[in-house]
Short mmCIF file of C-alpha atoms and ligand atoms in Angstrom, two decimals:
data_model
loop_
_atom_site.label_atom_id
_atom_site.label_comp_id
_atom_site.label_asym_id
_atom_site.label_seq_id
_atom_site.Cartn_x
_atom_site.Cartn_y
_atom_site.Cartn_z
CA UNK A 19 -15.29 17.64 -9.58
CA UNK A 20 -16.43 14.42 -7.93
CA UNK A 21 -19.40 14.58 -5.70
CA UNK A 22 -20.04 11.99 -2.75
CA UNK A 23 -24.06 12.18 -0.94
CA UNK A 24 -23.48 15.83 -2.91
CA UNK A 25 -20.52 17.19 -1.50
CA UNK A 26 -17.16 17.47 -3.21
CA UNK A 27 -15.28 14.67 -2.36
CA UNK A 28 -11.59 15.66 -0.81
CA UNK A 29 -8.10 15.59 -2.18
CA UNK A 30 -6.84 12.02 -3.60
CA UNK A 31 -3.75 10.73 -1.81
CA UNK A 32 -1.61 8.47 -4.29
CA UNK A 33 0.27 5.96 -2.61
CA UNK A 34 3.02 4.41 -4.72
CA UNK A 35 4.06 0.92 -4.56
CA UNK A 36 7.27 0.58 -6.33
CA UNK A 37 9.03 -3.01 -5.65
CA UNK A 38 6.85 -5.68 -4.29
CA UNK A 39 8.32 -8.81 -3.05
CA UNK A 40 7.72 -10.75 -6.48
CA UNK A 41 8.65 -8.82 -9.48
CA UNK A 42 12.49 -9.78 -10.61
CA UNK A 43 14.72 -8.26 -13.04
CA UNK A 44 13.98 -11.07 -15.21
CA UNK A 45 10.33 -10.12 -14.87
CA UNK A 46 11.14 -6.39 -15.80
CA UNK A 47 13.63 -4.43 -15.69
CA UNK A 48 12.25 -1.61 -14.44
CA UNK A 49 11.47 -3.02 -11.18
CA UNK A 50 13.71 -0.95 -8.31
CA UNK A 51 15.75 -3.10 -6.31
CA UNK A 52 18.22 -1.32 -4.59
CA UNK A 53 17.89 1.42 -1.94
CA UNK A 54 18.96 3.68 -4.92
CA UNK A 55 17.06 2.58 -7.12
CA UNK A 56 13.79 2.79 -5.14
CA UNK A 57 14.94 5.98 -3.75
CA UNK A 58 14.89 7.36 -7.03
CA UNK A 59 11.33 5.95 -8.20
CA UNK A 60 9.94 7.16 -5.12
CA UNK A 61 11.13 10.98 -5.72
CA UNK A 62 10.40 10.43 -9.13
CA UNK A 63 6.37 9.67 -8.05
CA UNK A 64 6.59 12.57 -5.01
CA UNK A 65 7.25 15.19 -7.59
CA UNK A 66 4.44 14.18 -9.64
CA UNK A 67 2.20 13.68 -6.50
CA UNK A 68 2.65 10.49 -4.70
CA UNK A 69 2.36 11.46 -0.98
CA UNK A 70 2.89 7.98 0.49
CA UNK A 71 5.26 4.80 -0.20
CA UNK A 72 5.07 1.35 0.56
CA UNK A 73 7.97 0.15 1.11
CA UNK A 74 9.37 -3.66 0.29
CA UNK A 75 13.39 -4.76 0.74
CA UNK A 76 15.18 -6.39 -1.43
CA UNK A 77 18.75 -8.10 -0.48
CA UNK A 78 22.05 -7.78 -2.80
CA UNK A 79 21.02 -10.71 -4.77
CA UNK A 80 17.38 -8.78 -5.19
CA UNK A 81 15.52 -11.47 -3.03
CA UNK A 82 13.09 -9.96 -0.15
CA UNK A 83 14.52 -9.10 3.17
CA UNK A 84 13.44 -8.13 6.62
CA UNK A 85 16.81 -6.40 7.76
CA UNK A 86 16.23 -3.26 9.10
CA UNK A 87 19.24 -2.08 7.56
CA UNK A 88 18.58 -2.40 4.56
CA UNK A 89 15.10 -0.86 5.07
CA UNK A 90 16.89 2.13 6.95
CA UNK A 91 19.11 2.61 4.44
CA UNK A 92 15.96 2.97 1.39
CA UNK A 93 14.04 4.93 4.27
CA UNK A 94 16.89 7.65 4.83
CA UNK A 95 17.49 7.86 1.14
CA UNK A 96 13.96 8.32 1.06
CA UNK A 97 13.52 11.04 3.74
CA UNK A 98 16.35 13.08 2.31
CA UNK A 99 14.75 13.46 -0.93
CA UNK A 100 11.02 13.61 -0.56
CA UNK A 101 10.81 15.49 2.67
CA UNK A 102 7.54 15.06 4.39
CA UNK A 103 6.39 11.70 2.39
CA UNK A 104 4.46 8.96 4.24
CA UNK A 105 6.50 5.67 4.78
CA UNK A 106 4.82 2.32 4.62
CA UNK A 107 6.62 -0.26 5.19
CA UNK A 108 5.67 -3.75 4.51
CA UNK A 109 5.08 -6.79 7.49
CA UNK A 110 4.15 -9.27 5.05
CA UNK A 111 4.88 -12.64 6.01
CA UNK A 112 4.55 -14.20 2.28
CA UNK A 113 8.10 -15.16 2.13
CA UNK A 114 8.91 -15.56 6.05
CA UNK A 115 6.27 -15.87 8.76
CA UNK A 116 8.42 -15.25 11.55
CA UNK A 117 7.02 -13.10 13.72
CA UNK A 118 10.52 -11.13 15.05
CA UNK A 119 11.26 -10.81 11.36
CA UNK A 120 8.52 -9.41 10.30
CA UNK A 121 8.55 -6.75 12.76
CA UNK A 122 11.95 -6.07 12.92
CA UNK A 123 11.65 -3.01 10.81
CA UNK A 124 8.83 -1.28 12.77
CA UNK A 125 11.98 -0.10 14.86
CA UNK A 126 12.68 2.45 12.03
CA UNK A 127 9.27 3.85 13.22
CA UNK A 128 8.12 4.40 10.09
CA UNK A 129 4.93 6.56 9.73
CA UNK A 130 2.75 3.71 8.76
CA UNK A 131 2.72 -0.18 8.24
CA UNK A 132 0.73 -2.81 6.47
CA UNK A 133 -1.38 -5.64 8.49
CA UNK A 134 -3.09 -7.89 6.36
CA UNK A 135 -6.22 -9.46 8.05
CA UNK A 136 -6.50 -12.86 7.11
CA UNK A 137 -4.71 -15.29 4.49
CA UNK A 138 -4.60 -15.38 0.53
CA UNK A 139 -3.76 -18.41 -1.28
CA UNK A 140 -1.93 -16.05 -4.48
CA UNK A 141 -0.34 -18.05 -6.94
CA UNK A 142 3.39 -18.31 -6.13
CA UNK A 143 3.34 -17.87 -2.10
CA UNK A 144 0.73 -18.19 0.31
CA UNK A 145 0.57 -15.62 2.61
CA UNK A 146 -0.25 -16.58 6.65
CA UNK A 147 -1.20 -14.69 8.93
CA UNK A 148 -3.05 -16.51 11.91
CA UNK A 149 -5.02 -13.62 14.69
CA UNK A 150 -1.75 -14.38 17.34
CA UNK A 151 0.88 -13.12 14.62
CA UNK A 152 -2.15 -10.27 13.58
CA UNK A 153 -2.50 -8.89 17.40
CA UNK A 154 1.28 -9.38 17.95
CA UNK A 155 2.26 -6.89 15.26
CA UNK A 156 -0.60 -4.94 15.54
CA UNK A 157 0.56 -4.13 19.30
CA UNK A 158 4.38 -3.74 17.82
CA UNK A 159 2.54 -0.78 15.63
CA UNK A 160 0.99 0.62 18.63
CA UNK A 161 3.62 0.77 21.06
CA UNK A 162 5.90 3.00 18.42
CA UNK A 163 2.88 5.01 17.02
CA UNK A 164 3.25 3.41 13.79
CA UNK A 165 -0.61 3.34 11.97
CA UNK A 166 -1.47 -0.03 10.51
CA UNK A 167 -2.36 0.14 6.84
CA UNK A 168 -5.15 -2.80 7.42
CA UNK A 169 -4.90 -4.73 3.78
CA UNK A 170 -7.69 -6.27 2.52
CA UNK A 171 -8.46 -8.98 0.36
CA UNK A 172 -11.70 -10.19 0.98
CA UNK A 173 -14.80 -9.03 3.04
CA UNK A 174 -13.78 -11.37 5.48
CA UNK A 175 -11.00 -9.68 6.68
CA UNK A 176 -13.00 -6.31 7.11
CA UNK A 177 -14.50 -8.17 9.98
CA UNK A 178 -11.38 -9.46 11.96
CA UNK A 179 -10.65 -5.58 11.55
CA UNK A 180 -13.50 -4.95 12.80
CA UNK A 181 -13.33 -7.81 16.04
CA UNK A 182 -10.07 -6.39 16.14
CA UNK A 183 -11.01 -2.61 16.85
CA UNK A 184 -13.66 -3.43 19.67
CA UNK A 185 -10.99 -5.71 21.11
CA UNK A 186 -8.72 -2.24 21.10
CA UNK A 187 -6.02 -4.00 18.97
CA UNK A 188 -6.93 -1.31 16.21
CA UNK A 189 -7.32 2.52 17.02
CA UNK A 190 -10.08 3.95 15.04
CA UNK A 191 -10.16 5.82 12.69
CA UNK A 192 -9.24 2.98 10.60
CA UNK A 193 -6.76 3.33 7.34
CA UNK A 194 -7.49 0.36 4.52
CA UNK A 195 -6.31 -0.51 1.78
CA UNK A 196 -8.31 -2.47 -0.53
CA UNK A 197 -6.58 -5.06 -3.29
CA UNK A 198 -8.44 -6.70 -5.54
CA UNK A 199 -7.65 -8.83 -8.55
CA UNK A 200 -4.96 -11.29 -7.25
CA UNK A 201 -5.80 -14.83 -7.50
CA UNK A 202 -7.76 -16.29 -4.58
CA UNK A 203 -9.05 -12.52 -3.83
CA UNK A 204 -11.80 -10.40 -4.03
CA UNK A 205 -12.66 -10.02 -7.85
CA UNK A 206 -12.34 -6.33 -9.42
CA UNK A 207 -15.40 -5.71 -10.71
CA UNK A 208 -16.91 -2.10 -9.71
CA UNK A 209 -19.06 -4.05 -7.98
CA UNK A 210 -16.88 -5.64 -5.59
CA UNK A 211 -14.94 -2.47 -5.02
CA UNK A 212 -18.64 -1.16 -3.78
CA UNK A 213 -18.94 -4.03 -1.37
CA UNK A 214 -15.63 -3.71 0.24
CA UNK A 215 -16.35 -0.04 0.88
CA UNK A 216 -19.92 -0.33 1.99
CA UNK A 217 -18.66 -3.05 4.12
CA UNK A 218 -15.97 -0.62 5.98
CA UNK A 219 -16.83 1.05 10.03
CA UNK A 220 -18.39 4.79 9.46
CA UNK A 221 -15.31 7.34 9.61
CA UNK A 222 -12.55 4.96 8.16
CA UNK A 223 -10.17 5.55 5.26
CA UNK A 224 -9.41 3.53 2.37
CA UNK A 225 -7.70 2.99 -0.57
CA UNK A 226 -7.67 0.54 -3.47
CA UNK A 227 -5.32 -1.21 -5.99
CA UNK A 228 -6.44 -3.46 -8.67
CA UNK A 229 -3.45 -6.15 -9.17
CA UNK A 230 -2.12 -7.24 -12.43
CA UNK A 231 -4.77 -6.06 -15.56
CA UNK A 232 -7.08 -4.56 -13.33
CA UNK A 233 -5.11 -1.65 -12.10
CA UNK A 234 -6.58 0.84 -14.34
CA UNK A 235 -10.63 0.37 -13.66
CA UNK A 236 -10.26 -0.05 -9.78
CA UNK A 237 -8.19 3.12 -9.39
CA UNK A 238 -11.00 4.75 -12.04
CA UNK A 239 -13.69 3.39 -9.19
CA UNK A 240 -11.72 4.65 -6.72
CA UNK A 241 -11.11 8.28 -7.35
CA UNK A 242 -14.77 8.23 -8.28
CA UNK A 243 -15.95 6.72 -5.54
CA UNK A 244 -14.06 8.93 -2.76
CA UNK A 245 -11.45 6.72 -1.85
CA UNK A 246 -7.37 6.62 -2.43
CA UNK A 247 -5.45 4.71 -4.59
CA UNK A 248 -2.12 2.54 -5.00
CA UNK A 249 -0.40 2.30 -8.08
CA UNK A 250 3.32 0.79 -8.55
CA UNK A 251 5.32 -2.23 -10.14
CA UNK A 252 4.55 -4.19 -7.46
CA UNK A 253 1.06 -4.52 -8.68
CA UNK A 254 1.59 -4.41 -12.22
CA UNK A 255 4.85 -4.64 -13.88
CA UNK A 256 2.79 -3.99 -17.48
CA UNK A 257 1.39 -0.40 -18.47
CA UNK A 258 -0.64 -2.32 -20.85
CA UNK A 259 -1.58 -5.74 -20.29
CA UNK A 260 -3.33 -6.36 -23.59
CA UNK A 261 0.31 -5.09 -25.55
CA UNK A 262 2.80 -6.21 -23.21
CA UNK A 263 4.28 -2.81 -22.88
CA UNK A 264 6.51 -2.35 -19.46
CA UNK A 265 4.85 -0.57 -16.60
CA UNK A 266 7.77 1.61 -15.33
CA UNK A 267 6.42 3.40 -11.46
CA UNK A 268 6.56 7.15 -13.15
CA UNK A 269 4.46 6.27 -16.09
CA UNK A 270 1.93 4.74 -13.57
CA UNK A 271 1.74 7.39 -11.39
CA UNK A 272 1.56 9.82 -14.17
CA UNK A 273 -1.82 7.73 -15.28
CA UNK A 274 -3.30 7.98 -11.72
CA UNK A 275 -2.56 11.70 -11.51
CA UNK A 276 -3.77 12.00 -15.20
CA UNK A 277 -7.04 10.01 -14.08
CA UNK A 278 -7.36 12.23 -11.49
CA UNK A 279 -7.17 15.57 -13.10
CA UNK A 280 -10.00 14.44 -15.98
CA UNK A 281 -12.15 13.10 -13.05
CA UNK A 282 -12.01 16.00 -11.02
CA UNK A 283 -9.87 15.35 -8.01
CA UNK A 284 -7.20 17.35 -6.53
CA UNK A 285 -3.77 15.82 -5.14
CA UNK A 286 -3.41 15.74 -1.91
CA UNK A 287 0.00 16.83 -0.46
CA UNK A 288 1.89 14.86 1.90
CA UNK A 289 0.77 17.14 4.69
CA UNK A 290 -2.69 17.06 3.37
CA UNK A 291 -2.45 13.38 3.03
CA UNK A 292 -1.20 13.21 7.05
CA UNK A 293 -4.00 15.10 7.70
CA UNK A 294 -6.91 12.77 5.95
CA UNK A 295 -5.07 9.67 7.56
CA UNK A 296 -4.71 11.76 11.06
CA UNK A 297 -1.43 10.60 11.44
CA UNK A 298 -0.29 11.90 14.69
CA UNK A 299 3.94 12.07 14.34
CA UNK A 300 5.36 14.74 11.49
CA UNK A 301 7.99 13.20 9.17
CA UNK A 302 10.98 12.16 11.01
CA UNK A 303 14.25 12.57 10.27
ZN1 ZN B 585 3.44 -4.88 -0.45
#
């Protein structure tokens, strides 16, 4: 069991995040790509425990899209299969800053949605998001009771969350999700993982991902710290990075449930997971 100020700390909701917009086929093949294909992952991680998804589309040529039809189509594949689970979909505006694009697939009304606050400079694309195009989308979220995943990358962005709340962009209780690792981000020392947290408003949620190498020791901090965690190819497409061996999205979760059990936290369900996130809207069909 894992104690926070001495109380057990609650059930561990494991988000998976299967595609990505980056990793290729070239990359690895065990990426999913197709609405199939993710479909598949994603029941693959809800029957060992994964209780939410976040979501990214890929076209037929396995290039990022916005279409909502494409998203629809992984989404009801999704639904039929893994009744209940929490859909995130991505707004990331790393490969496309428009603004209709990028919201063109909160008309699915998915459960949930990501909101970066702030930019990163990673490696291959930038990714912009100026406090017009933040506000914009967050309203788009608000209007169809869709509840921003607020994605973090340094503490700076904790604070335009934070501007953002009293400004009533952002309902509170606040849901973040903490990445560290990726060039031009937070580091992911324990350390820095601490900071983040003790940096969040009383009464929020979080949960972390360590990209790339660090995967492992920030979703170790995590569970012991309270938190949530990601796992998923889109964060690291190796299991091992010191042996090259292939990440595939089963074998990942299967660590962060594994993790879980030998730390002492239980799994939350996908109706437990609603609950902790107070998500307002059951699953849709
Ligand atoms: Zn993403």
């Amino acid at each position: 069991m894992v104690y926070i100020n001495g109380q057990p700390a609650g059930k561990l909701i494991i988000q998976l995040a299967p595609t990505g917009m980056i990793p290729s086929r070239g990359d690895t093949p065990n990426v999913p790509i197709t609405p199939e294909e993710i479909a598949k992952d994603t029941n693959e991680a809800y029957r060992l425990g994964a209780s939410v998804v976040h979501l990214h589309a890929r076209d037929g040529e396995g290039r990022p899209t916005y279409l909502k039809e494409v998203y629809g189509n992984i989404i009801s594949l999704i639904r039929e299969k893994c009744p209940n689970i929490i859909i995130c979909v991505s707004t990331s505006g790393r490969m496309d800053m428009d603004i209709g694009h990028r919201s063109e697939v909160l008309s699915l009304r998915p459960d949930m949605a990501s909101l970066m606050m702030g930019h990163v400079n990673f490696s291959i694309n930038p990714s912009i998001n100026t406090m017009d195009t933040i506000r914009r989308l967050a309203c788009a979220m608000n209007d169809r009771g869709i509840k921003p995943e607020l994605e973090i990358f340094e503490p700076g962005f904790i604070n335009t969350a934070k501007y953002l709340a009293r400004k009533g962009y952002l309902k509170t209780p606040l849901h973040f999700n903490l990445l560290l690792g990726s060039l031009g981000d937070m580091p992911a020392d324990f350390r820095d993982l601490a900071y983040l947290v003790e940096s969040l408003p009383p009464g929020s949620t979080w949960s972390a991902a360590g990209i790339g190498r660090f995967q492992t020791q920030i979703t170790a901090a995590a569970i012991l710290m309270g938190g949530h965690v990601r796992t998923g190819i889109e964060d690291s497409i190796y299991y091992n990075y010191e042996t090259r061996e292939l990440a595939t999205n089963k074998g990942l979760v299967e660590r962060a449930v594994r993790m879980a059990h030998e730390l002492g936290r239980d799994i939350a369900t996908p109706a437990e997971a609603r609950e902790i996130l107070g998500l307002e809207r059951k699953a849709q069909k």
